[in-house]
Coordinates of N, CA, C and O in Angstrom, one line a residue:
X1 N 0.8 -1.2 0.0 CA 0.0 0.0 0.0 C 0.9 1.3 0.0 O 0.5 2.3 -0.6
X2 N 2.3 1.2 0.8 CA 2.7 2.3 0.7 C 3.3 2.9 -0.4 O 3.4 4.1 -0.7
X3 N 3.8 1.5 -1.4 CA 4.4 2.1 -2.7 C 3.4 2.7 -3.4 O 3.6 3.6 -4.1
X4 N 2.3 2.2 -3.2 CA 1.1 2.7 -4.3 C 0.9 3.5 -4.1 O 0.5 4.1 -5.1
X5 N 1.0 4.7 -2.4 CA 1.0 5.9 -2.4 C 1.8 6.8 -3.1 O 1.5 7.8 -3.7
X6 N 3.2 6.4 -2.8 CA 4.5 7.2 -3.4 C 4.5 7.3 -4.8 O 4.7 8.3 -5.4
X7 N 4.0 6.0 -5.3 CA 3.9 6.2 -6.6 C 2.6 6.5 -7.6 O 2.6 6.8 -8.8
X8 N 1.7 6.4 -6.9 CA 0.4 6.5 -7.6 C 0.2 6.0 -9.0 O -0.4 6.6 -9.9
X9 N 0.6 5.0 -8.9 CA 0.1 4.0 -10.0 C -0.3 2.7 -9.2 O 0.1 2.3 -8.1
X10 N -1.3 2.1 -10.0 CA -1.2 0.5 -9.3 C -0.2 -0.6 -9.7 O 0.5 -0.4 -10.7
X11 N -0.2 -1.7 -9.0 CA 0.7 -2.8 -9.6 C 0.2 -3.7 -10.2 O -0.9 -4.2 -10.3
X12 N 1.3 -3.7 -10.7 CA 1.3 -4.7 -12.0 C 0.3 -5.8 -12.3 O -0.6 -6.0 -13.1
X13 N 0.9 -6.6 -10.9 CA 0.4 -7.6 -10.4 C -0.9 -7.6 -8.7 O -0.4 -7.6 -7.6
X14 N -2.1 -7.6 -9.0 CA -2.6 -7.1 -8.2 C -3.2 -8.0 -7.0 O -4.4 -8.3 -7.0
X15 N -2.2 -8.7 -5.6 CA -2.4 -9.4 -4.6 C -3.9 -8.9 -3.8 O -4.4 -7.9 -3.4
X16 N -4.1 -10.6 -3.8 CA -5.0 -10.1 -3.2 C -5.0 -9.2 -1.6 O -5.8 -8.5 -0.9
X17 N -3.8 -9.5 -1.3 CA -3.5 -8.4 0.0 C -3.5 -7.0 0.0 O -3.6 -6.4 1.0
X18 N -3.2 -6.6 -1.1 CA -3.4 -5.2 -1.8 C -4.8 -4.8 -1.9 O -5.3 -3.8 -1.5
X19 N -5.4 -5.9 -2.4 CA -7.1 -5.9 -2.6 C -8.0 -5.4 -1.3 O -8.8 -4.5 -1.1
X20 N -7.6 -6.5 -0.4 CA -8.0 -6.2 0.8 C -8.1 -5.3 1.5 O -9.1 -4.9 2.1
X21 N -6.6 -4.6 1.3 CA -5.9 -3.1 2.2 C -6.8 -1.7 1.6 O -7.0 -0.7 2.2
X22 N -7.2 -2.0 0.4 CA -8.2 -0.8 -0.4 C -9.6 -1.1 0.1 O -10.4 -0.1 0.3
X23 N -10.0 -2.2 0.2 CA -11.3 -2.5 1.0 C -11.3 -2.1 2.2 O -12.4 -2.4 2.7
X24 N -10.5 -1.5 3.2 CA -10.4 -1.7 4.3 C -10.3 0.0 4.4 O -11.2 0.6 5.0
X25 N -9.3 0.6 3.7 CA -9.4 1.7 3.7 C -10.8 2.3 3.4 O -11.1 3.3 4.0
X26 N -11.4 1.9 2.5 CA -12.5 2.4 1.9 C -13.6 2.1 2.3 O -14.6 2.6 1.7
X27 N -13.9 1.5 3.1 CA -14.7 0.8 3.6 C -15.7 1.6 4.7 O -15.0 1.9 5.6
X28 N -16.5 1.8 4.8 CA -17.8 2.5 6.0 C -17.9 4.1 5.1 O -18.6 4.9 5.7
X29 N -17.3 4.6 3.9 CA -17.2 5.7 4.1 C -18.3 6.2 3.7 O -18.8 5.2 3.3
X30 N -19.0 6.9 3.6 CA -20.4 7.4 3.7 C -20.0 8.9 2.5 O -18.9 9.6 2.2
X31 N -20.9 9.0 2.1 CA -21.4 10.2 0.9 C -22.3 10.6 0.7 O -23.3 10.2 0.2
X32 N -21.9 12.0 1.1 CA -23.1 13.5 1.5 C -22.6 14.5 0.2 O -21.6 15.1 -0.1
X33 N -24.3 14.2 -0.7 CA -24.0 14.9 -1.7 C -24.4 16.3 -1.8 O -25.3 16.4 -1.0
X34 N -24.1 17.3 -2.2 CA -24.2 18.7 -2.1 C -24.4 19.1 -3.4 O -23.6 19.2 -4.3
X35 N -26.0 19.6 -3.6 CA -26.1 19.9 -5.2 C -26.2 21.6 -4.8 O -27.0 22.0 -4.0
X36 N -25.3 22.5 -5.6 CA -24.4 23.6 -5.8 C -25.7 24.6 -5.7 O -25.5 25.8 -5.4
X37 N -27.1 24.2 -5.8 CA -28.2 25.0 -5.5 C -28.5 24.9 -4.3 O -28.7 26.0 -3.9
X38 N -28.7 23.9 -3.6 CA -28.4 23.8 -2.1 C -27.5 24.8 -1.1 O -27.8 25.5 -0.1
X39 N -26.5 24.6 -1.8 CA -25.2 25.1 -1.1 C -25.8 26.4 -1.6 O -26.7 26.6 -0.8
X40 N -25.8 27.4 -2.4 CA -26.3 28.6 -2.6 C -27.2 29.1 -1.5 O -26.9 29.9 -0.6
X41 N -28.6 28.6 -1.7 CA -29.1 29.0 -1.1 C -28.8 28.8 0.7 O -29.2 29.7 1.4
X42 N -28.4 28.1 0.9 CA -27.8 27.8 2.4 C -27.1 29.2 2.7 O -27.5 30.2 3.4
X43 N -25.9 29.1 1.8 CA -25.3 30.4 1.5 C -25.4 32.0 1.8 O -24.6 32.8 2.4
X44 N -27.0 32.1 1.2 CA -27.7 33.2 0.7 C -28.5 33.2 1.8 O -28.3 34.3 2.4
X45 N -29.7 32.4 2.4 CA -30.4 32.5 3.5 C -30.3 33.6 4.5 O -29.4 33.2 5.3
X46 N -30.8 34.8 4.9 CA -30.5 35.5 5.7 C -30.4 37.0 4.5 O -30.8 38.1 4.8
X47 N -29.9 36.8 3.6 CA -29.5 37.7 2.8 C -28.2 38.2 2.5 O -27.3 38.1 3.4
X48 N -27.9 38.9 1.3 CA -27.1 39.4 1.2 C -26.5 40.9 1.0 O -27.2 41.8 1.3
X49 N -24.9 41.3 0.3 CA -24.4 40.9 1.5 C -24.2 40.5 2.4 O -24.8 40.8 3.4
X50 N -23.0 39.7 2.2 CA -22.5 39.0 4.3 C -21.3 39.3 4.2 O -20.6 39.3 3.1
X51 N -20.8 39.5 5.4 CA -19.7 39.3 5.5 C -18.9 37.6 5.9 O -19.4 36.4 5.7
X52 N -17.5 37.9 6.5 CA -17.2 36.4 5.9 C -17.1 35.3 7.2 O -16.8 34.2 7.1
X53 N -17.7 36.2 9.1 CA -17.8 35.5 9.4 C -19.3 34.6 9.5 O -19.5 33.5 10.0
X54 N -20.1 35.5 9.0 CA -21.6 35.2 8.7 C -21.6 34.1 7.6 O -22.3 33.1 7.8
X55 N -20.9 34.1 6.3 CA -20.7 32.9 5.4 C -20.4 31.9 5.9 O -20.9 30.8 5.8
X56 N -19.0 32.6 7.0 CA -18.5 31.1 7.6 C -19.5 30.3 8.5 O -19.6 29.1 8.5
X57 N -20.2 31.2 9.2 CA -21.3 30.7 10.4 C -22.2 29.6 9.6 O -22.4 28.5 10.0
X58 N -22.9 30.4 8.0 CA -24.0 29.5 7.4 C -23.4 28.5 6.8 O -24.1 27.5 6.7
X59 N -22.3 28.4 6.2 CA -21.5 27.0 5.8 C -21.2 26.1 6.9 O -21.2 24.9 6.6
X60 N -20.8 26.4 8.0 CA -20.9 25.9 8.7 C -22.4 24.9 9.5 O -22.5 23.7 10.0
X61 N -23.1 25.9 9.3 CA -24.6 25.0 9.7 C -24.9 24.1 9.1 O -25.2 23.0 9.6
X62 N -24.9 24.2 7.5 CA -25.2 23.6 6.2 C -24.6 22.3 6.6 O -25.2 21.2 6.6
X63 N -23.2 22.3 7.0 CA -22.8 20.7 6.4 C -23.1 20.0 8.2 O -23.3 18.8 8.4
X64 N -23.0 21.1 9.1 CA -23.7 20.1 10.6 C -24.8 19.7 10.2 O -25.0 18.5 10.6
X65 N -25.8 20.5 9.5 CA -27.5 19.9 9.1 C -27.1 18.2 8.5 O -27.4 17.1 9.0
X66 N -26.2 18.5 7.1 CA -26.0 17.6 6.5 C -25.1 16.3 6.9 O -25.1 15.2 6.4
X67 N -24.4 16.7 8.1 CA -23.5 15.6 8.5 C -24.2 15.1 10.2 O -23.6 14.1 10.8
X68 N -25.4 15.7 10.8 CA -25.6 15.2 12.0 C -25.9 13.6 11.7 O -26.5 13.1 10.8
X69 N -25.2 13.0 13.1 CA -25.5 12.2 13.0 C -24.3 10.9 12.9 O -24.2 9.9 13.6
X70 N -23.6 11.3 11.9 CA -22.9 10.6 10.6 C -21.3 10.4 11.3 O -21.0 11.3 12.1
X71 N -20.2 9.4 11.1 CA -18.9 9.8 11.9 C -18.2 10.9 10.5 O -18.2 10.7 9.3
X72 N -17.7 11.7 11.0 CA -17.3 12.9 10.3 C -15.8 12.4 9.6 O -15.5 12.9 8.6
X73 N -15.0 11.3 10.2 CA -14.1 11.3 9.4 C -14.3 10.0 8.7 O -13.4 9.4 8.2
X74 N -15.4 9.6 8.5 CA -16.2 8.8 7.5 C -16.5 9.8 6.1 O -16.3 9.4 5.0
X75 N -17.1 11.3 6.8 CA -17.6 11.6 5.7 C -16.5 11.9 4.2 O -15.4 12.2 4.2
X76 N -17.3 11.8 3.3 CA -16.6 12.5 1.9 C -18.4 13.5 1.3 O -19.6 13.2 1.1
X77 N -17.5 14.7 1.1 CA -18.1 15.6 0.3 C -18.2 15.4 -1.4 O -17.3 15.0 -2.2
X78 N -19.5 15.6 -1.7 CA -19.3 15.5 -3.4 C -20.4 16.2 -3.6 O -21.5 16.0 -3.2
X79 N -19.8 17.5 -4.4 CA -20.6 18.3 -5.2 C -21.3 17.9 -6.4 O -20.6 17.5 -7.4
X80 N -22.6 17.8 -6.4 CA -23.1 17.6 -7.7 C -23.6 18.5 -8.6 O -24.0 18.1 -9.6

């Protein structure tokens, strides 16, 4: 696993121990999709102008709404 980091290619020959170790890593991870109109309005809510600790405050709410619950270093973000 670690050469495949350094090198970021896969090998050649693909063990199944290698197989496993990608299963393992990858494994429980959970995906919270965020479609870019969502996130906008989240954004925008309250009105605009904001400033950037007020953006920060409502992005911040947005992804606690979206992640209660969930183990956070499970999650993966994907914008749709």
């Amino acid at each position: 696993m670690d050469s495949f980091i350094k090198k970021r290619q896969l090998p050649d020959d693909l063990k199944q121990d290698f197989i496993n170790a990608l299963q393992e890593a990858f494994s429980g991870l959970i995906k919270v999709p965020i479609k870019i109109t969502d996130l906008r309005d989240a954004l925008l809510a309250g009105g605009s102008p904001v400033t950037t600790t007020e953006i920060k405050k409502r992005f911040e709410e947005y992804l606690e709404r979206l992640t209660k619950g969930k183990e956070l270093e499970k999650i993966r973000i994907v914008l749709e």
